[in-house]
mmCIF file of N, CA, C and O in Angstrom:
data_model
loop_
_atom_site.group_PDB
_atom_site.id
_atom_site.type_symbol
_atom_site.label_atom_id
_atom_site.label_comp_id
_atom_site.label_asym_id
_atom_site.label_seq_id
_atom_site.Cartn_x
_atom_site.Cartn_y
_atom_site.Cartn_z
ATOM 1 N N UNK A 1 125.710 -15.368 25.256
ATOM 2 C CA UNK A 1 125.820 -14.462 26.364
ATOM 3 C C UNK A 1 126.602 -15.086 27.519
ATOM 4 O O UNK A 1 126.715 -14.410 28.542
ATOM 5 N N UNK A 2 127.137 -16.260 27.471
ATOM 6 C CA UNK A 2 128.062 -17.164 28.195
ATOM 7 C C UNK A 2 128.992 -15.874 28.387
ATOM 8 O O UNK A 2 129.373 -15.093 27.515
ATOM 9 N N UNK A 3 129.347 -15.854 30.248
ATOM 10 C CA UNK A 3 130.283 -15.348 30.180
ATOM 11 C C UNK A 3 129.454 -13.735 30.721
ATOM 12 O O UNK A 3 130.125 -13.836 31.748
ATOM 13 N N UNK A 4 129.181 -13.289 30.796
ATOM 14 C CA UNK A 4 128.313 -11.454 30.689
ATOM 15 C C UNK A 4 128.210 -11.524 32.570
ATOM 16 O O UNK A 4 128.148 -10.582 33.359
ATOM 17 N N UNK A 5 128.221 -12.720 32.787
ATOM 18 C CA UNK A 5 127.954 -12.181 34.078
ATOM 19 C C UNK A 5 126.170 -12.060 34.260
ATOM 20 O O UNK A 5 125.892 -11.739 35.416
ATOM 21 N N UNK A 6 125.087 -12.227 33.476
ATOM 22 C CA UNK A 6 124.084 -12.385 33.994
ATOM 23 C C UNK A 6 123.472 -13.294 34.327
ATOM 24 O O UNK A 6 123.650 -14.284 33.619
ATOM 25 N N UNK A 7 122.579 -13.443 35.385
ATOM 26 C CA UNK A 7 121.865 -14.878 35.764
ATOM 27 C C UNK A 7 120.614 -15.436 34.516
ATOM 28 O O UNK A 7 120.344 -14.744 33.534
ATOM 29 N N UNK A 8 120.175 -16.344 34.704
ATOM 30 C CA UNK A 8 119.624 -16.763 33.303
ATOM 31 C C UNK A 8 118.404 -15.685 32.965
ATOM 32 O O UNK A 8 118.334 -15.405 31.768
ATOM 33 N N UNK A 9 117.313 -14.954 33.934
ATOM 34 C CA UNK A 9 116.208 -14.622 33.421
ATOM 35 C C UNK A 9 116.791 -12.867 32.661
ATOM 36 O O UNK A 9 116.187 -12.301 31.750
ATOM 37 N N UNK A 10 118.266 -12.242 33.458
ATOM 38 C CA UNK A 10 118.759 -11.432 32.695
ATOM 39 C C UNK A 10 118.932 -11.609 30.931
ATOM 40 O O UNK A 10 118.501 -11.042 29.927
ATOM 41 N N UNK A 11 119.652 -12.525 31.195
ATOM 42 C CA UNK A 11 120.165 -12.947 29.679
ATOM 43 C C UNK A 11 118.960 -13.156 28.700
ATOM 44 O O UNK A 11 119.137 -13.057 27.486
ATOM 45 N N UNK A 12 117.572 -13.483 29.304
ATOM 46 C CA UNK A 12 116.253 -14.145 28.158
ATOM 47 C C UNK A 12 115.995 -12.970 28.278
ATOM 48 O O UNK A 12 115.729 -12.612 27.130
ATOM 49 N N UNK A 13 115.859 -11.780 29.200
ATOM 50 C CA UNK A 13 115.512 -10.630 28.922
ATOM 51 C C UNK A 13 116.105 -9.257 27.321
ATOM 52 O O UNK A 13 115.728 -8.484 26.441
ATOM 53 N N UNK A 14 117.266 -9.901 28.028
ATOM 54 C CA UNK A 14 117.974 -9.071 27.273
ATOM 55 C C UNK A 14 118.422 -9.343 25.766
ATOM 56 O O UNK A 14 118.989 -8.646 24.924
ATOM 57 N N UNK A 15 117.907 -10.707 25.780
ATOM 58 C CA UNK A 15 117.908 -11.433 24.490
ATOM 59 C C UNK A 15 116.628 -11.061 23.998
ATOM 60 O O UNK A 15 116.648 -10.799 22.796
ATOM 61 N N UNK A 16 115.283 -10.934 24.671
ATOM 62 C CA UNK A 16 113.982 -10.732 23.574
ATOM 63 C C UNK A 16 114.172 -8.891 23.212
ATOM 64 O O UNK A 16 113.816 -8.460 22.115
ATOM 65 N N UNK A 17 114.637 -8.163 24.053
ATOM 66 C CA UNK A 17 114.825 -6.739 24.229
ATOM 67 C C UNK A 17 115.618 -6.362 22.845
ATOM 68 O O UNK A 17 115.382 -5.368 22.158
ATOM 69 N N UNK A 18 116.676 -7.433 22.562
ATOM 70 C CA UNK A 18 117.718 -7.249 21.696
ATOM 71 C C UNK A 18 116.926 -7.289 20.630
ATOM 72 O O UNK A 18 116.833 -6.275 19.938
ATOM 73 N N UNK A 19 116.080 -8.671 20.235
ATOM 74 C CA UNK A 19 115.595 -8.968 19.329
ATOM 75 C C UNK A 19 114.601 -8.331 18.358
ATOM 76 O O UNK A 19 114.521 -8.252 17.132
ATOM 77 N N UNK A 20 113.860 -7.901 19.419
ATOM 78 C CA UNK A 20 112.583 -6.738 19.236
ATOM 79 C C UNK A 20 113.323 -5.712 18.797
ATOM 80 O O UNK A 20 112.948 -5.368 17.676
ATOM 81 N N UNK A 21 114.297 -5.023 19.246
ATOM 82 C CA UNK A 21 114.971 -3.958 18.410
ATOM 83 C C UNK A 21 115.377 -4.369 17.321
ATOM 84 O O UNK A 21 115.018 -3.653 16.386
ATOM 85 N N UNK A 22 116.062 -5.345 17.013
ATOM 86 C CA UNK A 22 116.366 -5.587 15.473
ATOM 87 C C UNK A 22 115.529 -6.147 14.583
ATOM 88 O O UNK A 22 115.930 -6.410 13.449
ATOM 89 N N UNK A 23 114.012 -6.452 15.051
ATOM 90 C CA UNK A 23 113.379 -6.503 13.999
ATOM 91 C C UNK A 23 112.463 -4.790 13.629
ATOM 92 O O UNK A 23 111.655 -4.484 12.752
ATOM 93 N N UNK A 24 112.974 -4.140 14.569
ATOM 94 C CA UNK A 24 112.002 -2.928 14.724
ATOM 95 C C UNK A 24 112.824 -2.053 13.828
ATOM 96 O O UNK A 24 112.290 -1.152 13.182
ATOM 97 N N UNK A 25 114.254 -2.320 13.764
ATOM 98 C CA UNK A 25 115.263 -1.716 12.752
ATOM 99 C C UNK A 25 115.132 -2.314 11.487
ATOM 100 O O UNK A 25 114.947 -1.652 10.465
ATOM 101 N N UNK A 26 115.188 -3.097 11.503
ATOM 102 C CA UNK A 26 114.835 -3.896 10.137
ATOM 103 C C UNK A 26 113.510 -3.420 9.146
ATOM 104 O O UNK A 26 113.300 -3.250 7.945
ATOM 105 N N UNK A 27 112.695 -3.310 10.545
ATOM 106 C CA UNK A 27 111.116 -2.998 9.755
ATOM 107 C C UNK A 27 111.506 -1.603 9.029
ATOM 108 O O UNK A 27 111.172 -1.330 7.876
ATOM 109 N N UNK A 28 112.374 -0.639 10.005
ATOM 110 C CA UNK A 28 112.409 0.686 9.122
ATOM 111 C C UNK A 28 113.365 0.850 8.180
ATOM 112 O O UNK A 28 113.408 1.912 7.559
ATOM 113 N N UNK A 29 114.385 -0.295 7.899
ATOM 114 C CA UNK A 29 114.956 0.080 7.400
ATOM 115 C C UNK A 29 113.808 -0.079 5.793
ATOM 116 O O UNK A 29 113.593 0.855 5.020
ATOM 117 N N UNK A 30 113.385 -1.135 5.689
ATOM 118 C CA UNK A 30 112.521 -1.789 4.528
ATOM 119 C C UNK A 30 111.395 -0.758 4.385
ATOM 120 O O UNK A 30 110.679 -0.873 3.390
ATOM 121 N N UNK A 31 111.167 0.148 5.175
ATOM 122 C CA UNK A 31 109.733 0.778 4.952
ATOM 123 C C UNK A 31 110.128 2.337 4.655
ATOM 124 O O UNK A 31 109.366 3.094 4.053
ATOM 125 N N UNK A 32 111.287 2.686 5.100
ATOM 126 C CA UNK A 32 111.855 4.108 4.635
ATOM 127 C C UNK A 32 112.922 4.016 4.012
ATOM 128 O O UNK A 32 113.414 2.892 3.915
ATOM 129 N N UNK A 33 113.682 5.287 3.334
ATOM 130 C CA UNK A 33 114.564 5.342 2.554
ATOM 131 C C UNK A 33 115.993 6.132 3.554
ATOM 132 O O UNK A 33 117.177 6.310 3.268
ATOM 133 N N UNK A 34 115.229 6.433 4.712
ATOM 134 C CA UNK A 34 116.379 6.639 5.620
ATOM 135 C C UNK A 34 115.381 7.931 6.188
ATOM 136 O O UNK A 34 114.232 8.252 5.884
ATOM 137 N N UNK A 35 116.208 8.414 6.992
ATOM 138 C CA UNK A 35 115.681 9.778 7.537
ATOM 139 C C UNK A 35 115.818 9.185 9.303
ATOM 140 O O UNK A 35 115.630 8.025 9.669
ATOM 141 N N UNK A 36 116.152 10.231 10.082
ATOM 142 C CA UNK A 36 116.098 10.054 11.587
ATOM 143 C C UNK A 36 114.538 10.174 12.637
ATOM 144 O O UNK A 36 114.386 10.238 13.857
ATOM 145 N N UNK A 37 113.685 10.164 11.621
ATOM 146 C CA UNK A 37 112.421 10.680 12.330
ATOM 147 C C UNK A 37 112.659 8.680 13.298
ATOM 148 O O UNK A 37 112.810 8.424 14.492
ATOM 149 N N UNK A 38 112.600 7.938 12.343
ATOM 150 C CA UNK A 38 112.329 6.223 12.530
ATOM 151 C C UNK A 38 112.828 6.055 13.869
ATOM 152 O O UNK A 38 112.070 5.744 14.788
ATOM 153 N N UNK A 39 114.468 6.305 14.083
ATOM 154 C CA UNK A 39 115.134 6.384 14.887
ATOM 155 C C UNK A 39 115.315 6.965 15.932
ATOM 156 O O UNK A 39 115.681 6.337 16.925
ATOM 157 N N UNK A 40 115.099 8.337 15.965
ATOM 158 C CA UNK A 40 114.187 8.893 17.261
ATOM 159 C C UNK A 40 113.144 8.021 18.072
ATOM 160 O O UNK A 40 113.069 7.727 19.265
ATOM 161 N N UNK A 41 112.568 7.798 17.251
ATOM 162 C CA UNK A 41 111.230 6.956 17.702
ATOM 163 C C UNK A 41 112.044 5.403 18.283
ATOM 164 O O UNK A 41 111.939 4.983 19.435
ATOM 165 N N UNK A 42 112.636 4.901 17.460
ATOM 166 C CA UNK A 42 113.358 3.972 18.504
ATOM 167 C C UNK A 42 113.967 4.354 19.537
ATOM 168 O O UNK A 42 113.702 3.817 20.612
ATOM 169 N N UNK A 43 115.148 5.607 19.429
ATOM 170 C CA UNK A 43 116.007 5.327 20.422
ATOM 171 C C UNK A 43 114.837 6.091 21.733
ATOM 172 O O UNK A 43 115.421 6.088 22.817
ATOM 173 N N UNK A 44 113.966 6.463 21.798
ATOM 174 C CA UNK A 44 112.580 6.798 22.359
ATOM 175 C C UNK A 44 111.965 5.806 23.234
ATOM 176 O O UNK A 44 111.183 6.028 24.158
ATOM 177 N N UNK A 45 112.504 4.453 22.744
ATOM 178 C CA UNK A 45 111.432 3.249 23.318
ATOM 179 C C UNK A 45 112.141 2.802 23.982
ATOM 180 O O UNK A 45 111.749 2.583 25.128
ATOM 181 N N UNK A 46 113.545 2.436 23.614
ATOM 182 C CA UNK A 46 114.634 1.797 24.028
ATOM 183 C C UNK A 46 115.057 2.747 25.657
ATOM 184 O O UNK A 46 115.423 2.221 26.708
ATOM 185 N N UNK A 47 114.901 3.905 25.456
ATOM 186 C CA UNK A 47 114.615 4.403 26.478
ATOM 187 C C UNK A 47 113.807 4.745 27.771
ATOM 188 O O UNK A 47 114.120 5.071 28.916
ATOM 189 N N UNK A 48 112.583 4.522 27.075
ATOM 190 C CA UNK A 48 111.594 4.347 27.664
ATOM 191 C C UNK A 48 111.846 2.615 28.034
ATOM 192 O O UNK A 48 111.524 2.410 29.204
ATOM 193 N N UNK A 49 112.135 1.868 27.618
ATOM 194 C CA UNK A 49 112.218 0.505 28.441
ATOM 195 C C UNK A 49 112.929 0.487 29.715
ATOM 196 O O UNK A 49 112.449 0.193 30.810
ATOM 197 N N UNK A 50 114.073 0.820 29.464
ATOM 198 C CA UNK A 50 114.700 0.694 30.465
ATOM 199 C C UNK A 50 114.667 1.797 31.393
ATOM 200 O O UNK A 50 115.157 1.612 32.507
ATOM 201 N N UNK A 51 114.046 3.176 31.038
ATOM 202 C CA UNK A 51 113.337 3.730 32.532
ATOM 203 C C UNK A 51 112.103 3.679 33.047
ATOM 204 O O UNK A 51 111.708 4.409 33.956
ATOM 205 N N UNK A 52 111.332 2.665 32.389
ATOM 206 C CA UNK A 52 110.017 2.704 33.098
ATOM 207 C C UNK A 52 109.889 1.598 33.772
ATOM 208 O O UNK A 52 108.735 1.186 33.664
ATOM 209 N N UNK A 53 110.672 0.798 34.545
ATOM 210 C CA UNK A 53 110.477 -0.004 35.385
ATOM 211 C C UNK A 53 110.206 -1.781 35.387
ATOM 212 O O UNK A 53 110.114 -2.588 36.311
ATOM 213 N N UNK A 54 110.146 -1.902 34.102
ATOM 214 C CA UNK A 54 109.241 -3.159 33.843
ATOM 215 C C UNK A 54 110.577 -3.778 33.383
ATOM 216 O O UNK A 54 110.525 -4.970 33.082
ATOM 217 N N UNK A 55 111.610 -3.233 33.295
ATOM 218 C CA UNK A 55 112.624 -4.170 32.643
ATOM 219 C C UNK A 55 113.862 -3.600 34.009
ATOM 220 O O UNK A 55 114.533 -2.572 33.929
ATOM 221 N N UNK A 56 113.878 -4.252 34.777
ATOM 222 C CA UNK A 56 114.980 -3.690 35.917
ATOM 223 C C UNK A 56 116.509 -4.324 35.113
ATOM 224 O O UNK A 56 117.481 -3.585 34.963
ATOM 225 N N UNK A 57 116.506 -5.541 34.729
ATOM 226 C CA UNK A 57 117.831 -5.654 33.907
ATOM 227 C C UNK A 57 118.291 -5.077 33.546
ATOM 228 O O UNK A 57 119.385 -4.642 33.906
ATOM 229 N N UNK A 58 117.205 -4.602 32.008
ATOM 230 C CA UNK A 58 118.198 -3.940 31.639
ATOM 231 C C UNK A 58 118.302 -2.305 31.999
ATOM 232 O O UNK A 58 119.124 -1.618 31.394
ATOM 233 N N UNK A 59 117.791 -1.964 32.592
ATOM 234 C CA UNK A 59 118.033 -0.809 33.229
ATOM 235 C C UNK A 59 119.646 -1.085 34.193
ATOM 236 O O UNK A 59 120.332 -0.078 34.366
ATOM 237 N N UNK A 60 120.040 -2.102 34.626
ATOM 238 C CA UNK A 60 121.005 -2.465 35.711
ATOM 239 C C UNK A 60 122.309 -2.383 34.574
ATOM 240 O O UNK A 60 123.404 -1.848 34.751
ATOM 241 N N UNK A 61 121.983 -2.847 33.785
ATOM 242 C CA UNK A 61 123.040 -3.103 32.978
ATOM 243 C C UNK A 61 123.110 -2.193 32.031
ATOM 244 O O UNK A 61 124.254 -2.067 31.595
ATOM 245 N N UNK A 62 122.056 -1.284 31.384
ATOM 246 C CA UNK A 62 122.792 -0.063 30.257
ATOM 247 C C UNK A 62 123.546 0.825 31.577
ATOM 248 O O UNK A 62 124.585 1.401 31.252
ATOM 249 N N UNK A 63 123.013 1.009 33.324
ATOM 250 C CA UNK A 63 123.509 1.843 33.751
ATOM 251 C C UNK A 63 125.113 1.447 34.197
ATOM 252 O O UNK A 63 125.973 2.198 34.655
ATOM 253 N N UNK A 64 125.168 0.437 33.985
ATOM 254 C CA UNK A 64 127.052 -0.005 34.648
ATOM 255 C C UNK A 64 127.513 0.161 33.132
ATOM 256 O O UNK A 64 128.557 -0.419 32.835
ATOM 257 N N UNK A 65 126.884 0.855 32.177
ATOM 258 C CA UNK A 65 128.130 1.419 31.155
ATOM 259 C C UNK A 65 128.955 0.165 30.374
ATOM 260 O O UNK A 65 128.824 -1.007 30.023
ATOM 261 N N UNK A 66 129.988 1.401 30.368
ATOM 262 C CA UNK A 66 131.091 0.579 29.640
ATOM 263 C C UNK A 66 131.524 0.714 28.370
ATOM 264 O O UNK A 66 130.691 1.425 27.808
ATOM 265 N N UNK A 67 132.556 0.352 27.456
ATOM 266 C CA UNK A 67 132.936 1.003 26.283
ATOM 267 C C UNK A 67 132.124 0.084 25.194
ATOM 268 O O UNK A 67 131.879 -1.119 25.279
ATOM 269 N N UNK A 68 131.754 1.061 24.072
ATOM 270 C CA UNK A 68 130.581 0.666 23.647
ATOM 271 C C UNK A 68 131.356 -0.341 22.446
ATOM 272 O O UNK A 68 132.343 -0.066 21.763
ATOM 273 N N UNK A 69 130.809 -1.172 22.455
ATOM 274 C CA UNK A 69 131.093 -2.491 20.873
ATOM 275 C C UNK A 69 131.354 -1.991 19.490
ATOM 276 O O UNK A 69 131.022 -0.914 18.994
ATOM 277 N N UNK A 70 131.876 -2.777 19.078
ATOM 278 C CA UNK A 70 132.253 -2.513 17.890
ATOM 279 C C UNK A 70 131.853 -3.596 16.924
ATOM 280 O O UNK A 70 132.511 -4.623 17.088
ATOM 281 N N UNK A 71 130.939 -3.653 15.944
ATOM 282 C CA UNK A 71 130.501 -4.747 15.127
ATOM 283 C C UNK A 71 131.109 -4.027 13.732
ATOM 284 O O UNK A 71 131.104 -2.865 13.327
ATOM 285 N N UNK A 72 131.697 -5.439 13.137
ATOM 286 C CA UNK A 72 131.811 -5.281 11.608
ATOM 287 C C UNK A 72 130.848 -5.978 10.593
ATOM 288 O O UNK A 72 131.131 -7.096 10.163
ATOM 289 N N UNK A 73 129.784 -5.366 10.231
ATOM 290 C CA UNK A 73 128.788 -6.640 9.223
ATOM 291 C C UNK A 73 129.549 -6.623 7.760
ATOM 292 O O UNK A 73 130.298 -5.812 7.214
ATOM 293 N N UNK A 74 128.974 -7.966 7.366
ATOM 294 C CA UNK A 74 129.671 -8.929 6.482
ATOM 295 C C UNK A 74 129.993 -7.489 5.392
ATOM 296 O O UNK A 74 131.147 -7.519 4.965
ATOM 297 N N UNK A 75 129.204 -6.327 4.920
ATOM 298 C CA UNK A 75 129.590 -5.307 3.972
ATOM 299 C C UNK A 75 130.688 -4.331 4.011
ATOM 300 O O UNK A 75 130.937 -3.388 3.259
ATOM 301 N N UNK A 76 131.302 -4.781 5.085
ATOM 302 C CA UNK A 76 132.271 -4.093 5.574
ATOM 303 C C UNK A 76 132.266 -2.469 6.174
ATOM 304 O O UNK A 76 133.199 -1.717 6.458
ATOM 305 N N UNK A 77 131.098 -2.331 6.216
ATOM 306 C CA UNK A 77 130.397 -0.776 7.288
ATOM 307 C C UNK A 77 131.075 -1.213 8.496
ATOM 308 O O UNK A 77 131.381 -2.377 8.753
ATOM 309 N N UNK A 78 131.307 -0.085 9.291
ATOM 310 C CA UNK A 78 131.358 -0.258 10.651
ATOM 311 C C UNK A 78 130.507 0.086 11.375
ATOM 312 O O UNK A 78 130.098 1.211 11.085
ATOM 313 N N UNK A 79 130.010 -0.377 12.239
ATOM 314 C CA UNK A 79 129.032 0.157 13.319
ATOM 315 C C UNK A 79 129.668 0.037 14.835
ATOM 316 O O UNK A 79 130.285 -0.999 15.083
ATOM 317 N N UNK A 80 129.536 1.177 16.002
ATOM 318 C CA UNK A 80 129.284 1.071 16.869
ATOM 319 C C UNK A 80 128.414 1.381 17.964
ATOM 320 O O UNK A 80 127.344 1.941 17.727
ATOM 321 N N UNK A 81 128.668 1.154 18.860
ATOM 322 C CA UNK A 81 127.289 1.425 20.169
ATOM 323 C C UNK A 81 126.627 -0.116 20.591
ATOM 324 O O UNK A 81 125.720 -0.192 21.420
#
């Protein structure tokens, strides 16, 4: 995160925030065969984090935007957001 522009307790924030989502994706991916109910329910929390107050970071930082990432994993899918 060198470089982002956040001070250190941003960056540990936004690093356990990150983390917790990708094991929370992970969990559904292994426990369902797909379907958007899972994902609702995440993008639900992820929302709820950052408007209920307890995480002002990242609330500071999904709201300054910006063009969203582009990851290529090793299978050659594309993902963005």
């Amino acid at each position: 995160m060198a470089g982002s522009g956040l001070d250190g307790t941003a960056q540990m924030e936004a690093f356990a925030l990150l983390s917790g989502f990708v094991a929370q994706f992970a969990d559904w991916e292994r426990s369902t065969a797909g379907g958007g109910h899972r994902q609702t329910e995440l993008g639900a929390c992820l929302y709820a984090a950052a408007t209920g107050g307890d995480h002002p970071n990242l609330a500071r930082t999904m709201a300054e935007g910006g063009a969203p990432s582009t990851v290529t994993p090793s299978s050659g899918a594309r993902c963005t957001g």
